[in-house]
Amino acid sequence: MEKPKELKAAYQNEAILTEKLTKVFCTRSSSITALQDINLSVKDGEFLCIVGPSGCGKTTFLRILAGLEKQTSGKVYMISKNPEKPLTSMVFQGDSVFPWMTVRENVEYGLRMRGVPAKERREIAMKYIKLMGLSRFADAFPCQLSGGMKQRINVARAFVNDPEILLMDEPFGALDEQNRLILQQELLKIWEGTGKTSLFITHSIDEALILGDRVLVMTAHPGRIKAIVSVDIPRPRDILLLRSSPRFAQLYRNIWHLLQEEVTKASAREFAI
Amino acid sequence: MSMVEERIHKTFGRVIVKEEKGDIKSKAWASRGFLLKILTFLSPSLLLILWEILAGFHMIDVRLFSSPSRIFAALIPMLYSGELFYHTMVSTQRIVLGFLAGAFPGVVLGLSMGLFPPVRASLMPMVAATFPIPKLAIMPLILIIFGLGEASKVFTIAIGVFYLVLINTMAGVLNIDNIYLDVAKNFGASRFQFYTTVALPGALPMIFAGFKLGMGTALLLIVAAELSAAKAGVGWMVWRAYDMFDIEKMFVALITMAFLGYVFSCMLDLLERIVIPWKSQKN
């Protein structure tokens, strides 16, 4: 048995640990293993990107961490260093901005749920609204905004909540190239300022390399960890410079080879069905 | 034909030219909109004139169908004597009280049934079984239970409004996109906060659809409620005119009801715009 103090020292640098995490979805006739025996450790302050073919259980993994779903078996340890902060905040895939709240009310949502006084939460919210370039629309309803702007609200809402762990599920997946580039820049800027433990799902290798400290490549059916690639590109990062660097191209190729196998396998299975 | 076009024609034979002059303020559209407005005003007026002419030439029986001028002649003294106003206010009071008495529990119960599957499972059979019973069929029972006074009229309207609001509210909650429920959960909303920040605002558009349907039903039921054991009201006016064979008065009552319905629907629209600002700002 390790003593508590040693234990604390051993996990000082960890934020999330999973042990044989497994999730099985049961339908009436069959069962699908979305996640199988995921053993992962995420360091405190790390930006981890997750890529993998569709249906590999990426979203399920994040939802388990967010407390929106329960695993079938296995353990998750989330090591909280700041008990007064919320543990996780999620940036959801797709349009999850409340249409019945103004931009500011949406961004304030987490703070309001925690009972932060109105004046204080307004100040914090406005700071991020400004950062996201939405000042002019603070009192507008989301239906008056474009898809890219709504996604900014989605991101700002999670950042404002100032959680210990940020979970982002393809936040820029539905955006056009220009908007995505701009939001990636914003995210890099904000993240490099706060250094918050972040998990980020994406289907773009490009995006994973731009943002991540490490890239987790997953397999599909069942969802397993195939490889973890360290992105040894120094920060602060400049997206345009980074993309043209030889190291970037090399890493891109590595990850693509890992993914290619999986994607081919996944589509072959679809044909078989 | 311009020089360029001529040259093109010579070379290619068949050319399709699409050209606009760049009029941003198209007069054609503006005049069209104006025309449509006139049309909406003109067609009912024409119908009234036709009615008056047919009555004037005795092509329809004025004893049965009356005529606009006769109805108008009957309306004016009723308006001056305050008789019409009195009956309108009596009915309005019944409709408003009945509407509130039906809508409020409808919303509360509808939200609960939408949010909590056990509540839905236990109440839905009763709602489904009693909803199809025509409200007119239980009028006698209501009269026996609530007596001949105001309560029976208010209750008749309330029960009609209640079901429509209940079912719409529940459907509204069930239709809220799951992703909003996840957001609320992830950001730590308590049960009460969930009610006020997601379930209620998310269901509001459907709740208002229920209100509008309920208001229509309320107007329908007021006539039935005032059929028996009433001494005033617009519905009573209709039946009174029937007894006295006073067709003009009957038409006056019908027009009043149409007017009441219009006013109520305008008020609901206004309320909707205030309560659901995100919907009206869409365009």
Coordinates of N, CA and C in Angstrom, one line a residue, chain B residues 51-147:
Chain B
W51 N -75.0 41.0 -50.3 CA -76.0 40.6 -49.3 C -77.1 41.6 -49.2
E52 N -76.7 42.9 -49.1 CA -77.6 44.0 -49.0 C -78.5 44.1 -50.3
I53 N -77.9 43.9 -51.4 CA -78.7 44.0 -52.7 C -79.7 42.9 -52.8
L54 N -79.2 41.7 -52.5 CA -80.1 40.5 -52.6 C -81.3 40.7 -51.6
A55 N -81.0 41.2 -50.4 CA -82.1 41.4 -49.5 C -83.0 42.5 -50.0
G56 N -82.4 43.6 -50.5 CA -83.2 44.7 -51.0 C -84.2 44.3 -52.1
F57 N -83.8 43.4 -53.0 CA -84.6 42.9 -54.1 C -85.4 41.7 -53.7
H58 N -85.4 41.3 -52.4 CA -86.2 40.2 -51.9 C -85.8 38.9 -52.6
M59 N -84.5 38.8 -52.9 CA -84.1 37.5 -53.5 C -83.7 36.5 -52.4
I60 N -83.4 37.0 -51.2 CA -83.3 36.1 -50.1 C -84.3 36.6 -49.0
D61 N -84.7 35.7 -48.2 CA -85.8 36.0 -47.2 C -85.2 36.7 -46.0
V62 N -85.5 38.0 -45.9 CA -84.9 38.9 -44.9 C -85.4 38.4 -43.5
R63 N -86.5 37.7 -43.4 CA -86.9 37.2 -42.1 C -85.9 36.2 -41.5
L64 N -85.2 35.5 -42.4 CA -84.3 34.5 -42.0 C -82.8 35.0 -42.1
F65 N -82.5 35.7 -43.1 CA -81.1 36.0 -43.4 C -80.8 37.5 -43.0
S66 N -81.8 38.3 -42.7 CA -81.7 39.7 -42.4 C -80.9 40.4 -43.5
S67 N -80.4 41.6 -43.2 CA -79.5 42.3 -44.2 C -78.6 43.2 -43.4
P68 N -77.4 43.6 -43.9 CA -76.5 44.4 -43.2 C -77.1 45.6 -42.6
S69 N -77.9 46.3 -43.4 CA -78.5 47.6 -42.9 C -79.4 47.3 -41.7
R70 N -80.2 46.2 -41.7 CA -81.1 45.9 -40.6 C -80.3 45.6 -39.4
I71 N -79.2 44.8 -39.6 CA -78.4 44.4 -38.4 C -77.8 45.6 -37.8
F72 N -77.3 46.5 -38.7 CA -76.7 47.7 -38.2 C -77.7 48.6 -37.4
A73 N -78.9 48.6 -37.9 CA -80.0 49.4 -37.3 C -80.3 48.8 -35.9
A74 N -80.2 47.5 -35.8 CA -80.4 46.9 -34.5 C -79.2 47.1 -33.5
L75 N -78.0 47.2 -34.1 CA -76.8 47.3 -33.3 C -76.7 48.6 -32.6
I76 N -77.0 49.7 -33.3 CA -76.8 51.0 -32.7 C -77.5 51.3 -31.4
P77 N -78.8 51.0 -31.3 CA -79.5 51.2 -30.0 C -79.0 50.3 -28.9
M78 N -78.6 49.1 -29.3 CA -78.0 48.2 -28.2 C -76.7 48.7 -27.7
L79 N -76.0 49.4 -28.6 CA -74.7 49.9 -28.3 C -74.9 51.1 -27.3
Y80 N -75.9 52.0 -27.7 CA -76.1 53.2 -26.9 C -76.7 52.8 -25.5
S81 N -77.6 51.9 -25.4 CA -78.2 51.6 -24.2 C -77.3 50.9 -23.2
G82 N -76.1 50.4 -23.7 CA -75.2 49.7 -22.9 C -75.5 48.2 -22.7
E83 N -76.6 47.8 -23.4 CA -77.0 46.4 -23.3 C -75.9 45.5 -23.9
L84 N -75.4 45.9 -25.0 CA -74.4 45.0 -25.7 C -73.2 44.9 -24.9
F85 N -72.8 46.1 -24.3 CA -71.5 46.1 -23.5 C -71.7 45.2 -22.3
Y86 N -72.9 45.3 -21.7 CA -73.1 44.5 -20.5 C -73.0 43.0 -20.8
H87 N -73.6 42.6 -21.8 CA -73.6 41.1 -22.1 C -72.1 40.7 -22.5
T88 N -71.5 41.6 -23.3 CA -70.1 41.3 -23.7 C -69.2 41.2 -22.4
M89 N -69.4 42.1 -21.5 CA -68.5 42.0 -20.3 C -68.8 40.7 -19.5
V90 N -70.1 40.4 -19.4 CA -70.5 39.1 -18.7 C -69.7 37.9 -19.3
S91 N -69.8 37.8 -20.6 CA -69.2 36.7 -21.3 C -67.7 36.8 -21.2
T92 N -67.1 38.0 -21.3 CA -65.7 38.2 -21.2 C -65.2 37.7 -19.9
Q93 N -65.9 38.0 -18.9 CA -65.5 37.6 -17.5 C -65.4 36.1 -17.4
R94 N -66.5 35.5 -17.9 CA -66.5 34.0 -17.9 C -65.4 33.4 -18.7
I95 N -65.2 34.0 -19.9 CA -64.1 33.4 -20.7 C -62.7 33.6 -20.1
V96 N -62.5 34.8 -19.6 CA -61.2 35.0 -19.0 C -60.9 34.1 -17.7
L97 N -61.9 34.1 -16.8 CA -61.8 33.3 -15.6 C -61.6 31.8 -16.0
G98 N -62.5 31.3 -16.9 CA -62.4 29.9 -17.4 C -61.1 29.6 -18.0
F99 N -60.6 30.6 -18.8 CA -59.3 30.4 -19.5 C -58.2 30.3 -18.5
L100 N -58.2 31.2 -17.6 CA -57.1 31.1 -16.5 C -57.2 29.9 -15.7
A101 N -58.4 29.5 -15.3 CA -58.6 28.3 -14.5 C -58.2 27.0 -15.2
G102 N -58.3 27.1 -16.5 CA -57.9 25.9 -17.3 C -56.4 25.9 -17.7
A103 N -55.9 27.1 -18.1 CA -54.6 27.2 -18.6 C -53.5 27.0 -17.6
F104 N -53.7 27.5 -16.4 CA -52.7 27.4 -15.4 C -52.4 26.0 -14.9
P105 N -53.4 25.2 -14.5 CA -53.1 23.8 -14.2 C -52.6 23.0 -15.4
G106 N -53.1 23.4 -16.6 CA -52.7 22.8 -17.8 C -51.2 22.9 -18.0
V107 N -50.7 24.1 -17.8 CA -49.2 24.3 -18.0 C -48.4 23.6 -16.9
V108 N -48.8 23.7 -15.7 CA -48.1 23.1 -14.6 C -48.1 21.5 -14.8
L109 N -49.2 21.0 -15.0 CA -49.3 19.5 -15.2 C -48.6 19.1 -16.5
G110 N -48.7 19.9 -17.5 CA -48.1 19.5 -18.8 C -46.6 19.5 -18.7
L111 N -46.0 20.5 -17.9 CA -44.6 20.5 -17.7 C -44.2 19.3 -16.9
S112 N -44.9 19.0 -15.9 CA -44.5 17.8 -15.1 C -44.6 16.5 -15.9
M113 N -45.7 16.4 -16.7 CA -45.8 15.2 -17.5 C -44.7 15.1 -18.5
G114 N -44.3 16.2 -19.1 CA -43.3 16.2 -20.1 C -41.9 15.9 -19.5
L115 N -41.7 16.3 -18.2 CA -40.4 16.2 -17.6 C -40.2 14.8 -16.9
F116 N -41.2 14.4 -16.3 CA -41.1 13.2 -15.4 C -41.8 12.0 -16.0
P117 N -41.1 11.0 -16.5 CA -41.8 9.8 -17.1 C -42.8 9.1 -16.1
P118 N -42.5 9.0 -14.8 CA -43.4 8.4 -13.9 C -44.8 9.1 -13.9
V119 N -44.7 10.5 -13.8 CA -45.9 11.3 -13.8 C -46.7 11.1 -15.1
R120 N -45.9 11.1 -16.2 CA -46.6 10.9 -17.5 C -47.3 9.5 -17.6
A121 N -46.5 8.5 -17.1 CA -47.1 7.1 -17.2 C -48.4 7.0 -16.4
S122 N -48.4 7.7 -15.2 CA -49.5 7.5 -14.3 C -50.7 8.4 -14.7
L123 N -50.5 9.5 -15.3 CA -51.6 10.4 -15.7 C -52.1 10.3 -17.1
M124 N -51.2 9.8 -18.0 CA -51.6 9.8 -19.4 C -52.8 8.9 -19.7
P125 N -53.0 7.8 -19.1 CA -54.2 7.0 -19.4 C -55.5 7.7 -19.1
M126 N -55.5 8.5 -18.0 CA -56.7 9.2 -17.7 C -56.9 10.4 -18.6
V127 N -55.8 11.1 -19.0 CA -55.9 12.2 -19.9 C -56.4 11.6 -21.3
A128 N -55.8 10.5 -21.7 CA -56.2 10.0 -23.0 C -57.6 9.5 -23.0
A129 N -58.1 9.0 -21.9 CA -59.4 8.4 -21.8 C -60.5 9.5 -21.8
T130 N -60.2 10.6 -21.1 CA -61.2 11.7 -20.8 C -61.2 12.8 -21.9
F131 N -60.0 12.9 -22.6 CA -59.9 14.0 -23.5 C -60.9 13.9 -24.7
P132 N -61.2 12.7 -25.2 CA -62.1 12.7 -26.4 C -63.6 12.9 -26.0
I133 N -63.9 12.8 -24.7 CA -65.3 13.1 -24.4 C -65.7 14.5 -24.7
P134 N -66.7 14.7 -25.6 CA -67.1 16.1 -25.9 C -67.4 16.9 -24.6
K135 N -66.9 18.1 -24.5 CA -67.1 18.9 -23.3 C -68.6 19.2 -23.2
L136 N -69.3 19.3 -24.3 CA -70.7 19.6 -24.3 C -71.5 18.4 -23.6
A137 N -71.0 17.2 -23.8 CA -71.7 16.0 -23.2 C -71.6 16.0 -21.7
I138 N -70.6 16.7 -21.1 CA -70.6 16.7 -19.7 C -71.2 17.9 -19.1
M139 N -71.7 18.8 -19.9 CA -72.4 20.0 -19.4 C -73.5 19.7 -18.4
P140 N -74.4 18.8 -18.6 CA -75.4 18.5 -17.6 C -74.8 18.1 -16.3
L141 N -73.8 17.2 -16.4 CA -73.1 16.8 -15.1 C -72.5 18.0 -14.4
I142 N -71.9 18.9 -15.2 CA -71.3 20.1 -14.6 C -72.4 21.0 -13.9
L143 N -73.5 21.0 -14.6 CA -74.6 21.8 -14.0 C -75.1 21.2 -12.7
I144 N -75.1 19.9 -12.6 CA -75.6 19.2 -11.4 C -74.6 19.5 -10.3
I145 N -73.3 19.3 -10.6 CA -72.3 19.5 -9.6 C -72.1 20.9 -9.2
F146 N -72.0 21.9 -10.2 CA -71.6 23.2 -9.8 C -72.8 24.2 -9.7
G147 N -74.0 23.7 -10.0 CA -75.2 24.5 -9.8 C -75.4 25.4 -11.0

